[in-house]
Amino acid sequence: NAGVTQTPKFQVLKTGQSMTLQCAQDMNHNSMYWYRQDPGMGLRLIYYSASEGTTDKGEVPNGYNVSRLNKREFSLRLESAAPSQTSVYFCASSERLAGAADTQYFGPGTRLTVL
Amino acid sequence: AQSVSQHNHHVILSEAASLELGCNYSYGGTVNLFWYVQYPGQHLQLLLKYFSGDPLVKGIKGFEAEFIKSKFSFNLRKPSVQWSDTAEYFCAVSTDKLIFGTGTRLQVFP
């Protein structure tokens, strides 16, 4: 039982390049989330998926797109990376959508640097 | 908009000292409250949570937190910290989304 896995662990991009961050969970959770973590700002929600086939914007969605490929996988895409997107990205999952008392389980994170 | 405030940004303690980290939230309705911890180089993991019942909740590693509804607070406590408690601690409130505070970095020196 691996929990939540993310790839890659580290990535360096040049401004304007695109990339996709991958996330998968093996806990049969319905809901999945993408956060970014910046110093002094905590974690901010980028996008979330309440269930397979649905996605919604979070607090900071600009510059990102997501795909809920199936129940296990939720990817985050940067179409044209900008230095402001330098951050650590965390994927998380929970049995139900936040609002219930369900714990969110986090992946190990992807450290992204945009030059 | 809902928000979570953690007033202590950086706390430095010696081993065996007592710890209390403040957390206040702004939301008038029913909330679920969480404390997550991020040890150096690791991902976030749940420390404890409150959703109903006894307002004093106990978590892993000797941590506890008290929900005081009238003060909109959910402070984290530990009577005697250890070096291994060095980590970043995040308070979070769940309404329709999980809202995190900005985090408190705790350093414990032997």
mmCIF file of C-alpha atoms in Angstrom:
data_model
loop_
_atom_site.group_PDB
_atom_site.id
_atom_site.type_symbol
_atom_site.label_atom_id
_atom_site.label_comp_id
_atom_site.label_asym_id
_atom_site.label_seq_id
_atom_site.Cartn_x
_atom_site.Cartn_y
_atom_site.Cartn_z
ATOM 1 C CA ASN A 1 0.000 0.000 0.000
ATOM 2 C CA ALA A 2 1.973 2.993 -1.296
ATOM 3 C CA GLY A 3 -0.597 5.663 -0.377
ATOM 4 C CA VAL A 4 -0.182 8.750 -2.559
ATOM 5 C CA THR A 5 2.692 8.805 -5.031
ATOM 6 C CA GLN A 6 3.935 11.701 -7.129
ATOM 7 C CA THR A 7 6.329 12.000 -10.027
ATOM 8 C CA PRO A 8 8.741 13.573 -10.582
ATOM 9 C CA LYS A 9 10.326 14.487 -7.234
ATOM 10 C CA PHE A 10 12.310 17.368 -8.679
ATOM 11 C CA GLN A 11 12.029 19.343 -11.907
ATOM 12 C CA VAL A 12 13.707 22.392 -13.389
ATOM 13 C CA LEU A 13 11.970 24.166 -16.255
ATOM 14 C CA LYS A 14 12.696 27.196 -18.351
ATOM 15 C CA THR A 15 10.089 29.919 -18.646
ATOM 16 C CA GLY A 16 7.507 28.941 -21.243
ATOM 17 C CA GLN A 17 8.092 25.207 -21.075
ATOM 18 C CA SER A 18 5.251 22.859 -20.241
ATOM 19 C CA MET A 19 5.100 19.823 -18.004
ATOM 20 C CA THR A 20 2.698 17.495 -16.269
ATOM 21 C CA LEU A 21 2.927 16.426 -12.650
ATOM 22 C CA GLN A 22 1.554 12.974 -12.014
ATOM 23 C CA CYS A 23 -0.253 11.765 -8.922
ATOM 24 C CA ALA A 24 -1.750 8.395 -8.056
ATOM 25 C CA GLN A 25 -3.386 6.941 -4.968
ATOM 26 C CA ASP A 26 -4.130 3.338 -4.116
ATOM 27 C CA MET A 27 -6.557 3.905 -1.242
ATOM 28 C CA ASN A 28 -9.707 3.906 -3.407
ATOM 29 C CA HIS A 29 -10.377 7.506 -2.391
ATOM 30 C CA ASN A 30 -12.996 9.520 -4.217
ATOM 31 C CA SER A 31 -11.496 12.981 -3.846
ATOM 32 C CA MET A 32 -8.105 14.264 -4.905
ATOM 33 C CA TYR A 33 -6.377 17.631 -4.597
ATOM 34 C CA TRP A 34 -3.413 19.622 -5.807
ATOM 35 C CA TYR A 35 -1.750 22.163 -3.513
ATOM 36 C CA ARG A 36 1.252 24.397 -3.779
ATOM 37 C CA GLN A 37 3.395 25.228 -0.775
ATOM 38 C CA ASP A 38 5.292 28.495 -0.648
ATOM 39 C CA PRO A 39 7.352 29.887 2.252
ATOM 40 C CA GLY A 40 5.216 31.898 4.644
ATOM 41 C CA MET A 41 2.004 31.083 2.785
ATOM 42 C CA GLY A 42 1.189 27.570 3.887
ATOM 43 C CA LEU A 43 -0.589 25.308 1.429
ATOM 44 C CA ARG A 44 -2.935 26.745 -1.136
ATOM 45 C CA LEU A 45 -5.401 24.697 -3.111
ATOM 46 C CA ILE A 46 -4.913 24.811 -6.885
ATOM 47 C CA TYR A 47 -7.547 22.371 -8.138
ATOM 48 C CA TYR A 48 -9.514 19.515 -6.722
ATOM 49 C CA SER A 49 -11.604 16.620 -7.924
ATOM 50 C CA ALA A 50 -14.543 15.580 -5.803
ATOM 51 C CA SER A 51 -14.967 12.353 -7.697
ATOM 52 C CA GLU A 52 -13.930 10.673 -10.907
ATOM 53 C CA GLY A 53 -14.977 12.794 -13.847
ATOM 54 C CA THR A 54 -15.229 16.117 -11.993
ATOM 55 C CA THR A 55 -12.710 18.879 -11.377
ATOM 56 C CA ASP A 56 -13.033 22.312 -9.794
ATOM 57 C CA LYS A 57 -10.877 25.351 -9.238
ATOM 58 C CA GLY A 58 -9.359 26.060 -5.891
ATOM 59 C CA GLU A 59 -7.808 29.217 -4.540
ATOM 60 C CA VAL A 60 -4.979 29.657 -7.087
ATOM 61 C CA PRO A 61 -5.908 27.929 -10.389
ATOM 62 C CA ASN A 62 -4.442 30.409 -12.880
ATOM 63 C CA GLY A 63 -1.748 28.915 -15.081
ATOM 64 C CA TYR A 64 -2.716 25.321 -14.326
ATOM 65 C CA ASN A 65 -4.960 22.618 -15.729
ATOM 66 C CA VAL A 66 -5.874 19.245 -14.298
ATOM 67 C CA SER A 67 -7.138 15.896 -15.473
ATOM 68 C CA ARG A 68 -8.808 13.245 -13.364
ATOM 69 C CA LEU A 69 -7.773 10.355 -15.571
ATOM 70 C CA ASN A 70 -9.541 7.714 -13.491
ATOM 71 C CA LYS A 71 -10.278 7.141 -9.827
ATOM 72 C CA ARG A 72 -6.596 6.588 -9.030
ATOM 73 C CA GLU A 73 -4.880 9.317 -11.013
ATOM 74 C CA PHE A 74 -5.020 13.114 -10.960
ATOM 75 C CA SER A 75 -2.513 15.084 -13.007
ATOM 76 C CA LEU A 76 -1.553 18.752 -12.919
ATOM 77 C CA ARG A 77 -0.344 20.488 -16.073
ATOM 78 C CA LEU A 78 1.583 23.708 -16.461
ATOM 79 C CA GLU A 79 1.072 24.815 -20.050
ATOM 80 C CA SER A 80 3.589 27.665 -20.055
ATOM 81 C CA ALA A 81 5.656 27.742 -16.903
ATOM 82 C CA ALA A 82 6.477 31.050 -15.210
ATOM 83 C CA PRO A 83 8.976 31.826 -12.420
ATOM 84 C CA SER A 84 6.008 32.551 -10.120
ATOM 85 C CA GLN A 85 5.152 28.851 -10.342
ATOM 86 C CA THR A 86 8.378 27.881 -8.598
ATOM 87 C CA SER A 87 7.044 25.996 -5.612
ATOM 88 C CA VAL A 88 6.603 22.632 -3.973
ATOM 89 C CA TYR A 89 3.519 20.845 -5.252
ATOM 90 C CA PHE A 90 1.612 18.347 -3.167
ATOM 91 C CA CYS A 91 -1.080 15.971 -4.250
ATOM 92 C CA ALA A 92 -3.538 14.667 -1.665
ATOM 93 C CA SER A 93 -6.536 12.382 -1.512
ATOM 94 C CA SER A 94 -9.424 11.721 0.841
ATOM 95 C CA GLU A 95 -12.348 9.367 0.958
ATOM 96 C CA ARG A 96 -14.810 12.188 0.603
ATOM 97 C CA LEU A 97 -14.591 15.848 -0.287
ATOM 98 C CA ALA A 98 -13.298 18.280 2.333
ATOM 99 C CA GLY A 99 -16.201 19.377 4.459
ATOM 100 C CA ALA A 100 -16.448 15.956 5.972
ATOM 101 C CA ALA A 101 -14.126 14.973 8.777
ATOM 102 C CA ASP A 102 -12.009 12.905 6.453
ATOM 103 C CA THR A 103 -8.258 13.025 6.681
ATOM 104 C CA GLN A 104 -6.377 14.056 3.586
ATOM 105 C CA TYR A 105 -3.361 11.928 2.766
ATOM 106 C CA PHE A 106 -0.478 13.681 1.107
ATOM 107 C CA GLY A 107 2.135 12.619 -1.388
ATOM 108 C CA PRO A 108 5.852 13.333 -0.984
ATOM 109 C CA GLY A 109 5.742 16.466 -3.143
ATOM 110 C CA THR A 110 7.377 17.730 -6.331
ATOM 111 C CA ARG A 111 9.901 20.526 -6.027
ATOM 112 C CA LEU A 112 9.610 22.640 -9.177
ATOM 113 C CA THR A 113 11.952 25.439 -10.165
ATOM 114 C CA VAL A 114 11.168 27.674 -13.137
ATOM 115 C CA LEU A 115 14.095 29.688 -14.419
ATOM 116 C CA ALA B 1 -13.880 34.217 3.187
ATOM 117 C CA GLN B 2 -12.781 31.560 5.612
ATOM 118 C CA SER B 3 -9.267 31.924 6.936
ATOM 119 C CA VAL B 4 -6.911 30.309 9.408
ATOM 120 C CA SER B 5 -4.358 32.252 11.437
ATOM 121 C CA GLN B 6 -1.283 30.823 13.051
ATOM 122 C CA HIS B 7 0.320 33.589 15.034
ATOM 123 C CA ASN B 8 3.586 31.857 15.873
ATOM 124 C CA HIS B 9 5.689 31.678 12.736
ATOM 125 C CA HIS B 10 8.855 30.328 14.309
ATOM 126 C CA VAL B 11 9.197 28.789 17.756
ATOM 127 C CA ILE B 12 12.477 27.715 19.329
ATOM 128 C CA LEU B 13 12.439 25.525 22.425
ATOM 129 C CA SER B 14 14.757 23.380 24.461
ATOM 130 C CA GLU B 15 13.930 19.736 25.014
ATOM 131 C CA ALA B 16 11.442 19.134 27.845
ATOM 132 C CA ALA B 17 9.901 22.591 27.461
ATOM 133 C CA SER B 18 6.149 22.845 27.062
ATOM 134 C CA LEU B 19 4.636 23.798 23.742
ATOM 135 C CA GLU B 20 1.518 25.651 22.749
ATOM 136 C CA LEU B 21 0.891 26.709 19.153
ATOM 137 C CA GLY B 22 -1.986 29.032 18.466
ATOM 138 C CA CYS B 23 -4.591 28.561 15.754
ATOM 139 C CA ASN B 24 -7.630 30.740 15.130
ATOM 140 C CA TYR B 25 -10.120 30.479 12.318
ATOM 141 C CA SER B 26 -12.826 32.649 10.904
ATOM 142 C CA TYR B 27 -15.983 30.775 10.005
ATOM 143 C CA GLY B 28 -19.334 30.896 11.704
ATOM 144 C CA GLY B 29 -20.627 27.479 10.796
ATOM 145 C CA THR B 30 -19.721 23.932 11.657
ATOM 146 C CA VAL B 31 -16.095 23.138 11.052
ATOM 147 C CA ASN B 32 -13.766 20.201 11.215
ATOM 148 C CA LEU B 33 -10.326 21.065 12.556
ATOM 149 C CA PHE B 34 -6.977 19.475 11.881
ATOM 150 C CA TRP B 35 -3.341 19.748 12.787
ATOM 151 C CA TYR B 36 -0.887 18.398 10.249
ATOM 152 C CA VAL B 37 2.861 18.042 10.725
ATOM 153 C CA GLN B 38 5.646 18.073 8.165
ATOM 154 C CA TYR B 39 8.941 16.646 9.399
ATOM 155 C CA PRO B 40 12.073 17.768 7.549
ATOM 156 C CA GLY B 41 12.161 16.238 4.088
ATOM 157 C CA GLN B 42 8.873 14.437 4.546
ATOM 158 C CA HIS B 43 5.310 14.972 3.412
ATOM 159 C CA LEU B 44 2.447 16.221 5.536
ATOM 160 C CA GLN B 45 0.812 13.795 7.882
ATOM 161 C CA LEU B 46 -2.114 14.072 10.249
ATOM 162 C CA LEU B 47 -1.313 14.837 13.875
ATOM 163 C CA LEU B 48 -4.877 15.020 15.170
ATOM 164 C CA LYS B 49 -8.350 16.152 14.225
ATOM 165 C CA TYR B 50 -11.596 17.320 15.773
ATOM 166 C CA PHE B 51 -15.029 16.965 14.250
ATOM 167 C CA SER B 52 -17.409 16.508 17.205
ATOM 168 C CA GLY B 53 -17.641 15.425 20.823
ATOM 169 C CA ASP B 54 -14.984 16.038 23.437
ATOM 170 C CA PRO B 55 -13.286 19.337 22.553
ATOM 171 C CA LEU B 56 -9.970 18.048 23.902
ATOM 172 C CA VAL B 57 -8.506 15.702 21.321
ATOM 173 C CA LYS B 58 -5.383 13.626 21.594
ATOM 174 C CA GLY B 59 -3.133 12.816 18.693
ATOM 175 C CA ILE B 60 0.042 10.972 17.971
ATOM 176 C CA LYS B 61 3.330 11.457 19.815
ATOM 177 C CA GLY B 62 1.767 13.015 22.912
ATOM 178 C CA PHE B 63 0.183 16.000 21.172
ATOM 179 C CA GLU B 64 -3.250 17.294 22.078
ATOM 180 C CA ALA B 65 -5.447 20.177 20.990
ATOM 181 C CA GLU B 66 -8.406 21.949 22.493
ATOM 182 C CA PHE B 67 -11.311 23.308 20.477
ATOM 183 C CA ILE B 68 -12.777 26.425 22.065
ATOM 184 C CA LYS B 69 -15.783 27.364 19.985
ATOM 185 C CA SER B 70 -16.345 30.738 21.636
ATOM 186 C CA LYS B 71 -12.793 31.779 20.771
ATOM 187 C CA PHE B 72 -12.703 30.154 17.310
ATOM 188 C CA SER B 73 -9.480 28.516 18.425
ATOM 189 C CA PHE B 74 -7.848 25.108 18.134
ATOM 190 C CA ASN B 75 -4.491 25.378 19.902
ATOM 191 C CA LEU B 76 -1.963 22.575 19.830
ATOM 192 C CA ARG B 77 -0.142 21.553 23.006
ATOM 193 C CA LYS B 78 2.516 19.170 24.201
ATOM 194 C CA PRO B 79 3.735 19.109 27.810
ATOM 195 C CA SER B 80 7.341 18.181 27.029
ATOM 196 C CA VAL B 81 8.841 18.468 23.553
ATOM 197 C CA GLN B 82 11.598 16.309 22.132
ATOM 198 C CA TRP B 83 14.262 17.027 19.531
ATOM 199 C CA SER B 84 12.332 14.773 17.155
ATOM 200 C CA ASP B 85 9.380 17.196 17.272
ATOM 201 C CA THR B 86 11.344 19.617 15.114
ATOM 202 C CA ALA B 87 9.013 20.142 12.181
ATOM 203 C CA GLU B 88 6.546 22.511 10.593
ATOM 204 C CA TYR B 89 3.033 22.424 11.994
ATOM 205 C CA PHE B 90 -0.058 23.411 10.042
ATOM 206 C CA CYS B 91 -3.502 24.089 11.396
ATOM 207 C CA ALA B 92 -6.328 23.487 8.918
ATOM 208 C CA VAL B 93 -10.066 24.037 8.858
ATOM 209 C CA SER B 94 -12.449 22.046 6.720
ATOM 210 C CA THR B 95 -15.614 23.658 5.490
ATOM 211 C CA ASP B 96 -16.277 22.898 1.845
ATOM 212 C CA LYS B 97 -12.529 22.983 1.292
ATOM 213 C CA LEU B 98 -9.532 22.427 3.512
ATOM 214 C CA ILE B 99 -8.016 25.799 4.401
ATOM 215 C CA PHE B 100 -4.492 25.769 5.813
ATOM 216 C CA GLY B 101 -2.777 28.253 8.041
ATOM 217 C CA THR B 102 0.644 29.566 7.082
ATOM 218 C CA GLY B 103 2.415 27.131 9.361
ATOM 219 C CA THR B 104 4.625 27.312 12.446
ATOM 220 C CA ARG B 105 8.197 26.172 12.267
ATOM 221 C CA LEU B 106 9.245 24.498 15.512
ATOM 222 C CA GLN B 107 12.897 23.958 16.336
ATOM 223 C CA VAL B 108 13.756 21.929 19.414
ATOM 224 C CA PHE B 109 17.319 21.963 20.686
ATOM 225 C CA PRO B 110 18.793 19.234 22.910
#
